[in-house]
Backbone as JSON, one array per atom type, in Angstrom:
{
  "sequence": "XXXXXXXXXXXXXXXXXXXXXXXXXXXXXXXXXXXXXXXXXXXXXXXXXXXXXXXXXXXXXXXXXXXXXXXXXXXXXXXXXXXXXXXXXXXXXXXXXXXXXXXXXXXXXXXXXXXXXXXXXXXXXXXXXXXXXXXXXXXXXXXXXXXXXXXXXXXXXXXX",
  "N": [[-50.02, 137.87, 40.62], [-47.33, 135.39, 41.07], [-44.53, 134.52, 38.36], [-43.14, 132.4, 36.99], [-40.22, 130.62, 35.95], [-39.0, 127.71, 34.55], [-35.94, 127.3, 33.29], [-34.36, 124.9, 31.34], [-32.25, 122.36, 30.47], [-32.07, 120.73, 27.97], [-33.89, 117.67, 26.94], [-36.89, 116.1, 28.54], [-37.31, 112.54, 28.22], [-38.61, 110.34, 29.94], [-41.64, 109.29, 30.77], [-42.48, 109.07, 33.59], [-41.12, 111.32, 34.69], [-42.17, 113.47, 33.41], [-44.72, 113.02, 33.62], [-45.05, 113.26, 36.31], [-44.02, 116.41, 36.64], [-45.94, 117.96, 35.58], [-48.05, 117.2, 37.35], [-47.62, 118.61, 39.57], [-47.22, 121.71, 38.06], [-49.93, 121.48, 37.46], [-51.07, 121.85, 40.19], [-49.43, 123.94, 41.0], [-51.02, 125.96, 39.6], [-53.31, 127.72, 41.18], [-51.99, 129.54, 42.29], [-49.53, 130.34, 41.4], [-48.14, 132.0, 37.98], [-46.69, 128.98, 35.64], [-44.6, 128.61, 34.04], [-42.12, 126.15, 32.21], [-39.57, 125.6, 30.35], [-37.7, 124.27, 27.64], [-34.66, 124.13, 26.58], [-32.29, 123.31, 24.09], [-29.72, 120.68, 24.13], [-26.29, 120.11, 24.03], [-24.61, 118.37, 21.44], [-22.71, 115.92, 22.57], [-19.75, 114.15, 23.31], [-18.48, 111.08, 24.44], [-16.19, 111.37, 25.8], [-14.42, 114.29, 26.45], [-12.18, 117.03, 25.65], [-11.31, 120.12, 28.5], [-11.44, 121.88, 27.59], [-13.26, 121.13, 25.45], [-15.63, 120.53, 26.96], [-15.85, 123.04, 27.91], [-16.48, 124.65, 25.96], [-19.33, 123.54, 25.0], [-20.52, 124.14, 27.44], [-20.82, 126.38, 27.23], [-22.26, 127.19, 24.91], [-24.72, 125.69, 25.31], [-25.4, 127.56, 27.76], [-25.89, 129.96, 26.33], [-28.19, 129.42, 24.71], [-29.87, 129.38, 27.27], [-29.23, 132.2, 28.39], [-30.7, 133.16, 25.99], [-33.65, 133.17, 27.05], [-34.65, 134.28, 29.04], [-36.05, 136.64, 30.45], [-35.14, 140.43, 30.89], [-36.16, 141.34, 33.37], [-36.08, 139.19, 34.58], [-35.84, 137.6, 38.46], [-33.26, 136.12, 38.53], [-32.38, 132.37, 39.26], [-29.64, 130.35, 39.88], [-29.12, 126.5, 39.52], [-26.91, 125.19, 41.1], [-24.14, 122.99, 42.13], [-22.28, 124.3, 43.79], [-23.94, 126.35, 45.39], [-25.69, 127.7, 47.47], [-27.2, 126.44, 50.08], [-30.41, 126.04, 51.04], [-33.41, 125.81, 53.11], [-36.72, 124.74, 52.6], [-38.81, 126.29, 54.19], [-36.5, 128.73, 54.39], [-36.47, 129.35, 51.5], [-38.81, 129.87, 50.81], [-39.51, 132.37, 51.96], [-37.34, 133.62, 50.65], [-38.66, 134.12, 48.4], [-41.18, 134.81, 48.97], [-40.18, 137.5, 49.72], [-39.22, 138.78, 47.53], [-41.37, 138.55, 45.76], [-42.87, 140.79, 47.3], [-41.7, 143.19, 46.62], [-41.8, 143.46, 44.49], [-40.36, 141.71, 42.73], [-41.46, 139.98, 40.49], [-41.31, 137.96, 38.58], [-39.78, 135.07, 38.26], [-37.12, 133.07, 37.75], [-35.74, 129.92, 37.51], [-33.23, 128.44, 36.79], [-31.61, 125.19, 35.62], [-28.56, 123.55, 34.5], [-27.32, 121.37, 32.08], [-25.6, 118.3, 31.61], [-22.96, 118.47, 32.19], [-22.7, 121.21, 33.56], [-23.32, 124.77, 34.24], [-23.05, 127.34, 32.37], [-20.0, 130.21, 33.02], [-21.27, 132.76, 32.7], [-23.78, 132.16, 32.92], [-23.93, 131.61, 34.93], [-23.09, 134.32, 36.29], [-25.3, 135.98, 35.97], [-27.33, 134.64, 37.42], [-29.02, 136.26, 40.78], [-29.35, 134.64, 42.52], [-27.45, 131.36, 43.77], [-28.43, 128.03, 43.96], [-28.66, 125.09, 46.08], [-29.14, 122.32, 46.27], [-28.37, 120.3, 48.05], [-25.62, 118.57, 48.51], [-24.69, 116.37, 46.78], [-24.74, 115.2, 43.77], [-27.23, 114.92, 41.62], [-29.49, 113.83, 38.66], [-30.12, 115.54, 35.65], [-32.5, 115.85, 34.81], [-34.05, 114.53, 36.54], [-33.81, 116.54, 38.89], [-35.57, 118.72, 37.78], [-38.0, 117.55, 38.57], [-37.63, 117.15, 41.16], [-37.23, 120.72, 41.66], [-39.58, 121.33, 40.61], [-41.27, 120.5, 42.4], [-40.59, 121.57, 45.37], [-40.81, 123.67, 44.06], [-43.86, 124.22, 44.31], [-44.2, 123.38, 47.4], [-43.08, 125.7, 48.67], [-44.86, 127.72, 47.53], [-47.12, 126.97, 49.43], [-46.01, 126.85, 51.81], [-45.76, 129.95, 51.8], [-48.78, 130.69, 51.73], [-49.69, 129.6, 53.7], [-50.74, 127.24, 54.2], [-51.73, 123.95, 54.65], [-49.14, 120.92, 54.36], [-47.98, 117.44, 53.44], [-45.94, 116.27, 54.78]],
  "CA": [[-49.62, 136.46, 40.6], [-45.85, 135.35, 40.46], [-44.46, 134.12, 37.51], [-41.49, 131.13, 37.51], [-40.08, 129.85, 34.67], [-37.88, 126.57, 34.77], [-35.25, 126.95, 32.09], [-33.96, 123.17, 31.6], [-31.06, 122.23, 29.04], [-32.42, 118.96, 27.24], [-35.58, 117.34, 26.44], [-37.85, 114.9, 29.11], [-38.2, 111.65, 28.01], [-39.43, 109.52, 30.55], [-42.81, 109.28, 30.84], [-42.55, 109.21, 34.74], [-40.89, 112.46, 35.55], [-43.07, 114.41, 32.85], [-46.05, 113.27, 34.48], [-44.77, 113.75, 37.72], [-43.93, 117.55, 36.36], [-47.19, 118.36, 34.82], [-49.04, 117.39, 38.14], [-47.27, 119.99, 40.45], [-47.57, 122.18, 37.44], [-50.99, 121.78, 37.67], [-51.18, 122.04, 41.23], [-49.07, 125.57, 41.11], [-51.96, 127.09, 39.03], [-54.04, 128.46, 41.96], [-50.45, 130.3, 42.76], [-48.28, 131.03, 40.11], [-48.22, 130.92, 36.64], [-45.53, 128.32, 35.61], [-43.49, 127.98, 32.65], [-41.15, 125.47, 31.77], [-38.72, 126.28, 28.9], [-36.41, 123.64, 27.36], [-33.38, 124.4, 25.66], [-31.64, 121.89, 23.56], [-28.74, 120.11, 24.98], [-25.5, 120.09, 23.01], [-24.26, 116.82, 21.38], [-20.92, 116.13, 23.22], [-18.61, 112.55, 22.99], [-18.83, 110.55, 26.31], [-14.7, 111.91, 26.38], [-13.97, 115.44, 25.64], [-11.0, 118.05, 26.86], [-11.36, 120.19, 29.23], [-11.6, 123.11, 26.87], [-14.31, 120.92, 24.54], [-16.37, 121.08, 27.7], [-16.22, 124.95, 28.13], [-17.45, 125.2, 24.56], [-20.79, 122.92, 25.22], [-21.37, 124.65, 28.73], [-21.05, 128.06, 26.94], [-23.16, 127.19, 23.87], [-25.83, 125.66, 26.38], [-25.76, 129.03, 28.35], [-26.22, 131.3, 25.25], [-29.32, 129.35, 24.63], [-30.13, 129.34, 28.53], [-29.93, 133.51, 28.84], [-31.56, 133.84, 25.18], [-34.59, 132.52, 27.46], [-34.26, 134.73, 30.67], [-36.6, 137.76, 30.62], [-34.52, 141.23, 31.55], [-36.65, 141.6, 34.53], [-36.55, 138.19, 35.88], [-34.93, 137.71, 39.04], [-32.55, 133.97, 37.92], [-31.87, 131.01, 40.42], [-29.21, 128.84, 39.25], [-28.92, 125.74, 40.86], [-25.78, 124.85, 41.38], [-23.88, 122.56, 43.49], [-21.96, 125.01, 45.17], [-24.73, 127.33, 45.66], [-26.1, 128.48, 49.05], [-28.45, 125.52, 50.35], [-31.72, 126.89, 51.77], [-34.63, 124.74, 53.58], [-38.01, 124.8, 52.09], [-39.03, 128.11, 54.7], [-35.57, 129.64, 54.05], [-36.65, 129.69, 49.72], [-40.18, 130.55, 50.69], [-39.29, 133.67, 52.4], [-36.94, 134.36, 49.6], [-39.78, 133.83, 47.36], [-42.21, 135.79, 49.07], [-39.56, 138.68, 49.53], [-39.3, 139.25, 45.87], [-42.71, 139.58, 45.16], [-43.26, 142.04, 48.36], [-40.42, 144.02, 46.38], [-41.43, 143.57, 43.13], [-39.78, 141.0, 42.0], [-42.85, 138.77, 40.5], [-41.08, 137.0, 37.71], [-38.35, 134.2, 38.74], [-36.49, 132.53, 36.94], [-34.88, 129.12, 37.94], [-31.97, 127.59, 35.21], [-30.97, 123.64, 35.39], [-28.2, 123.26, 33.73], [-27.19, 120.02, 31.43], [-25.2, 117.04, 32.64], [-21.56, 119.42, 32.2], [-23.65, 122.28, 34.75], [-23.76, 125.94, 33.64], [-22.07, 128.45, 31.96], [-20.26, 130.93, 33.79], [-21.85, 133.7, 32.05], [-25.5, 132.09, 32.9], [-23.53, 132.14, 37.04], [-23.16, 135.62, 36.23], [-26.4, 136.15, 35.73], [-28.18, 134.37, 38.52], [-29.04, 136.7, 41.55], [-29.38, 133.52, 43.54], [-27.19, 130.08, 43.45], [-29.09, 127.38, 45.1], [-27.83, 123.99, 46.15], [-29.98, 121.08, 46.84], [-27.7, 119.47, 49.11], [-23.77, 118.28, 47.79], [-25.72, 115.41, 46.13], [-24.99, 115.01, 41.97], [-28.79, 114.29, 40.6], [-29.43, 113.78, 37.03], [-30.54, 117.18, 35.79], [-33.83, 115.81, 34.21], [-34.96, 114.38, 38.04], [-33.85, 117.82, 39.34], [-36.61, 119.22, 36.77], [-38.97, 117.02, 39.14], [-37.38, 118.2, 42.6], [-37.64, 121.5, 41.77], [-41.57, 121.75, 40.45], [-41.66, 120.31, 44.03], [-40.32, 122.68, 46.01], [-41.74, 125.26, 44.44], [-45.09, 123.84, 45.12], [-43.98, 123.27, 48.76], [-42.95, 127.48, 48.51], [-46.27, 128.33, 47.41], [-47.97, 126.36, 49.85], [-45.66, 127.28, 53.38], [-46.07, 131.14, 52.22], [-49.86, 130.87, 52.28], [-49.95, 128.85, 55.41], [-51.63, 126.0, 54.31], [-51.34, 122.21, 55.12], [-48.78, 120.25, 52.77], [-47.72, 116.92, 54.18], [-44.83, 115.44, 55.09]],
  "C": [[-48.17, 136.38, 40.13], [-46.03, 134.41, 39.38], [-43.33, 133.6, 37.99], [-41.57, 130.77, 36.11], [-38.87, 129.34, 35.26], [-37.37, 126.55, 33.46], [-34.36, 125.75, 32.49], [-32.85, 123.18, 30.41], [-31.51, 120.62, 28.81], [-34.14, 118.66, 27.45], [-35.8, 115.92, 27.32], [-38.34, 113.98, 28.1], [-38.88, 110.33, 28.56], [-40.56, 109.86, 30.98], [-43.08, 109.71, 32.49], [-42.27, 110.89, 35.07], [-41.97, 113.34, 34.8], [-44.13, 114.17, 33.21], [-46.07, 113.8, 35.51], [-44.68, 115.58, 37.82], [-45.07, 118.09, 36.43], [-48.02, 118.4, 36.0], [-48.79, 118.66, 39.18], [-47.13, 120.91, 39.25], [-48.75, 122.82, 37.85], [-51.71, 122.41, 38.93], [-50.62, 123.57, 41.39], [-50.07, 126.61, 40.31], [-52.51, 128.07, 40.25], [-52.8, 129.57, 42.21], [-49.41, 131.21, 41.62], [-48.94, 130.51, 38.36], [-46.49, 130.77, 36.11], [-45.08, 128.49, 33.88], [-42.62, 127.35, 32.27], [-40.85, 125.52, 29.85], [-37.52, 125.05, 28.51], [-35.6, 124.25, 26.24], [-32.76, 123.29, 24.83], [-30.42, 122.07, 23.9], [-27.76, 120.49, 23.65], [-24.7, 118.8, 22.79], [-22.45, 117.08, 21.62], [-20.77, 114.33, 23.37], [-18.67, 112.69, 24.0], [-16.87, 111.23, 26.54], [-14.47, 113.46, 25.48], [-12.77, 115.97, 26.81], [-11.97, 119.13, 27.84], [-12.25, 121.61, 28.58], [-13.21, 122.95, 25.85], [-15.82, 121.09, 25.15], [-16.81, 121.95, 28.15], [-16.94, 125.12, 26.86], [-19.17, 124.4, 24.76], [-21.14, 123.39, 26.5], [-21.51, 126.38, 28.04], [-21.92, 128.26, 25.81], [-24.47, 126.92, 24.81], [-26.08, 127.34, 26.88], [-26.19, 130.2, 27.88], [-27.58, 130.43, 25.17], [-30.55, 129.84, 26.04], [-30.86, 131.03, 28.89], [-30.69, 133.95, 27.55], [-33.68, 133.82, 25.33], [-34.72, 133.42, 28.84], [-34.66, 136.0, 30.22], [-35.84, 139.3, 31.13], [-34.77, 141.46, 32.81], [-36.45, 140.31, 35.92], [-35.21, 138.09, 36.89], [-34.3, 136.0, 38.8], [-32.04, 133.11, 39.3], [-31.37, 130.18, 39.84], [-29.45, 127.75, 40.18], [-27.52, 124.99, 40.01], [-25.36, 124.32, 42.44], [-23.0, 123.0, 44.7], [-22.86, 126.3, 45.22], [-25.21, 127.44, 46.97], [-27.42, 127.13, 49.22], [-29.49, 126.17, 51.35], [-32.91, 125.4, 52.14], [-35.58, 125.17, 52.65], [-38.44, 126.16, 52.3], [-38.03, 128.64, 54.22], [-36.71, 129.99, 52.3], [-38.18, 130.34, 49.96], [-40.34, 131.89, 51.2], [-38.66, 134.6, 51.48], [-37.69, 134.91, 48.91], [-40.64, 135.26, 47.85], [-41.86, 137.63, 49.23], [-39.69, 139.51, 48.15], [-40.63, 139.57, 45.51], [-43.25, 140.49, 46.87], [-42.23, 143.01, 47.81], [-40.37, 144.18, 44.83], [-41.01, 143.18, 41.58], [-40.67, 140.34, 41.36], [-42.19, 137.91, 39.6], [-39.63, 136.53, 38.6], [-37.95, 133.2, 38.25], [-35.67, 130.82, 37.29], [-34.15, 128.48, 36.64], [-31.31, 126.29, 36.34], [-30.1, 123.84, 34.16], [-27.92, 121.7, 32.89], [-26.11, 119.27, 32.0], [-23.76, 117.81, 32.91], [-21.88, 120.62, 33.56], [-23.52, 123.75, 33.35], [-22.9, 126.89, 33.71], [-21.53, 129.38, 32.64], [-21.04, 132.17, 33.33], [-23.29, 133.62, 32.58], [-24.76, 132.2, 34.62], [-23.91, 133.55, 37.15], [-24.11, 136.78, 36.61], [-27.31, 136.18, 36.92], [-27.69, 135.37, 39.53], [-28.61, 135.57, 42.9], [-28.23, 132.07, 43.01], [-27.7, 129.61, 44.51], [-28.8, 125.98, 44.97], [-28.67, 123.52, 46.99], [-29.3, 120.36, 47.42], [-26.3, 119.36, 48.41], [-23.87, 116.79, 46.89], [-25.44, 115.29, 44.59], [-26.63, 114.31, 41.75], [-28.6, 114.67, 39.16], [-30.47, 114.79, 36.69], [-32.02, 116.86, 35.23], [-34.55, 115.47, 36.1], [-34.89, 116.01, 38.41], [-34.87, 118.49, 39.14], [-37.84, 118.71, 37.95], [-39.18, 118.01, 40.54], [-37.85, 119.55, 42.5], [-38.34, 122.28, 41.94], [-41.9, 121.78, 41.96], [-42.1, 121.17, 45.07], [-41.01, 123.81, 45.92], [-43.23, 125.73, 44.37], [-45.29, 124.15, 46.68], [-44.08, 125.29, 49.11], [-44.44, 128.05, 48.62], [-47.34, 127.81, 48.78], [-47.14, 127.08, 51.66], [-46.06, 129.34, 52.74], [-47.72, 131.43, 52.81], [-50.31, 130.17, 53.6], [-51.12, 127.52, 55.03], [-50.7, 124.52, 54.09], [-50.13, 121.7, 53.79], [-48.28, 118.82, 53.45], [-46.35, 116.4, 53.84], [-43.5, 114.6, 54.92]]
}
């Protein structure tokens, strides 16, 4: 059984998306086992330099890889990352574990994005379209997807 873990930077608090989480959660049991990992965000002034912003994307990111298994293979998502369809990621997906890979890693970074160090890292960058979303929905999208993943590798129904 693959393993996924969603490392997140900040803490869900609308009631909506964390339900919304929890049910494709639940739904990825028969499939994977899931893990979602939050990190705590770093308190940053609605105006910082340019430089004050490298220090809160690089403190984020040290928490980010102190969360990232040696083995696992990492998926940032990033917005210039490689955009893949649903089949494209599910082939990825199912590559890795025909190879070995079973643990996978996906990192959200916080509203600044992600360290380069945690770039570094990721095998994969993946880009949900050219789109800015607010990194807690993303948290939603993602579970999604990688519901949808689980569901086109085994060939069964998902709708629409």
């Amino acid at each position: 059984m693959q393993q996924i873990q969603i490392i997140a930077v900040g803490k869900l608090k609308e009631a909506y998306l964390v339900q919304g989480i929890a049910e494709y959660v639940k739904r990825l049991g028969p499939y994977a086992k899931v893990q979602i990992v939050e990190v705590p965000d770093e308190r940053a002034p609605d105006s910082m330099s340019a430089a004050e912003e490298a220090l809160v994307r690089q403190r984020e990111g040290e928490r980010i890889l102190a969360q990232i298994k040696g083995d696992a293979y990492v998926v940032a998502l990033a917005l210039d990352g490689m955009p893949l369809t649903s089949d494209e990621l599910a082939r990825h997906v199912e590559g890795l574990a025909t190879y070995g890979r079973s643990h996978v890693a996906f990192v959200i970074g916080g509203s600044l994005g992600l360290a380069p160090a945690v770039l570094a890292r990721a095998e994969l960058k993946l880009a949900f379209g050219r789109m800015t979303l607010p990194h807690q929905l993303m948290r939603l999208v993602l579970v999604e997807q990688v519901y949808r993943v689980f569901k086109i590798i085994r060939g069964e129904p998902y709708h629409k």
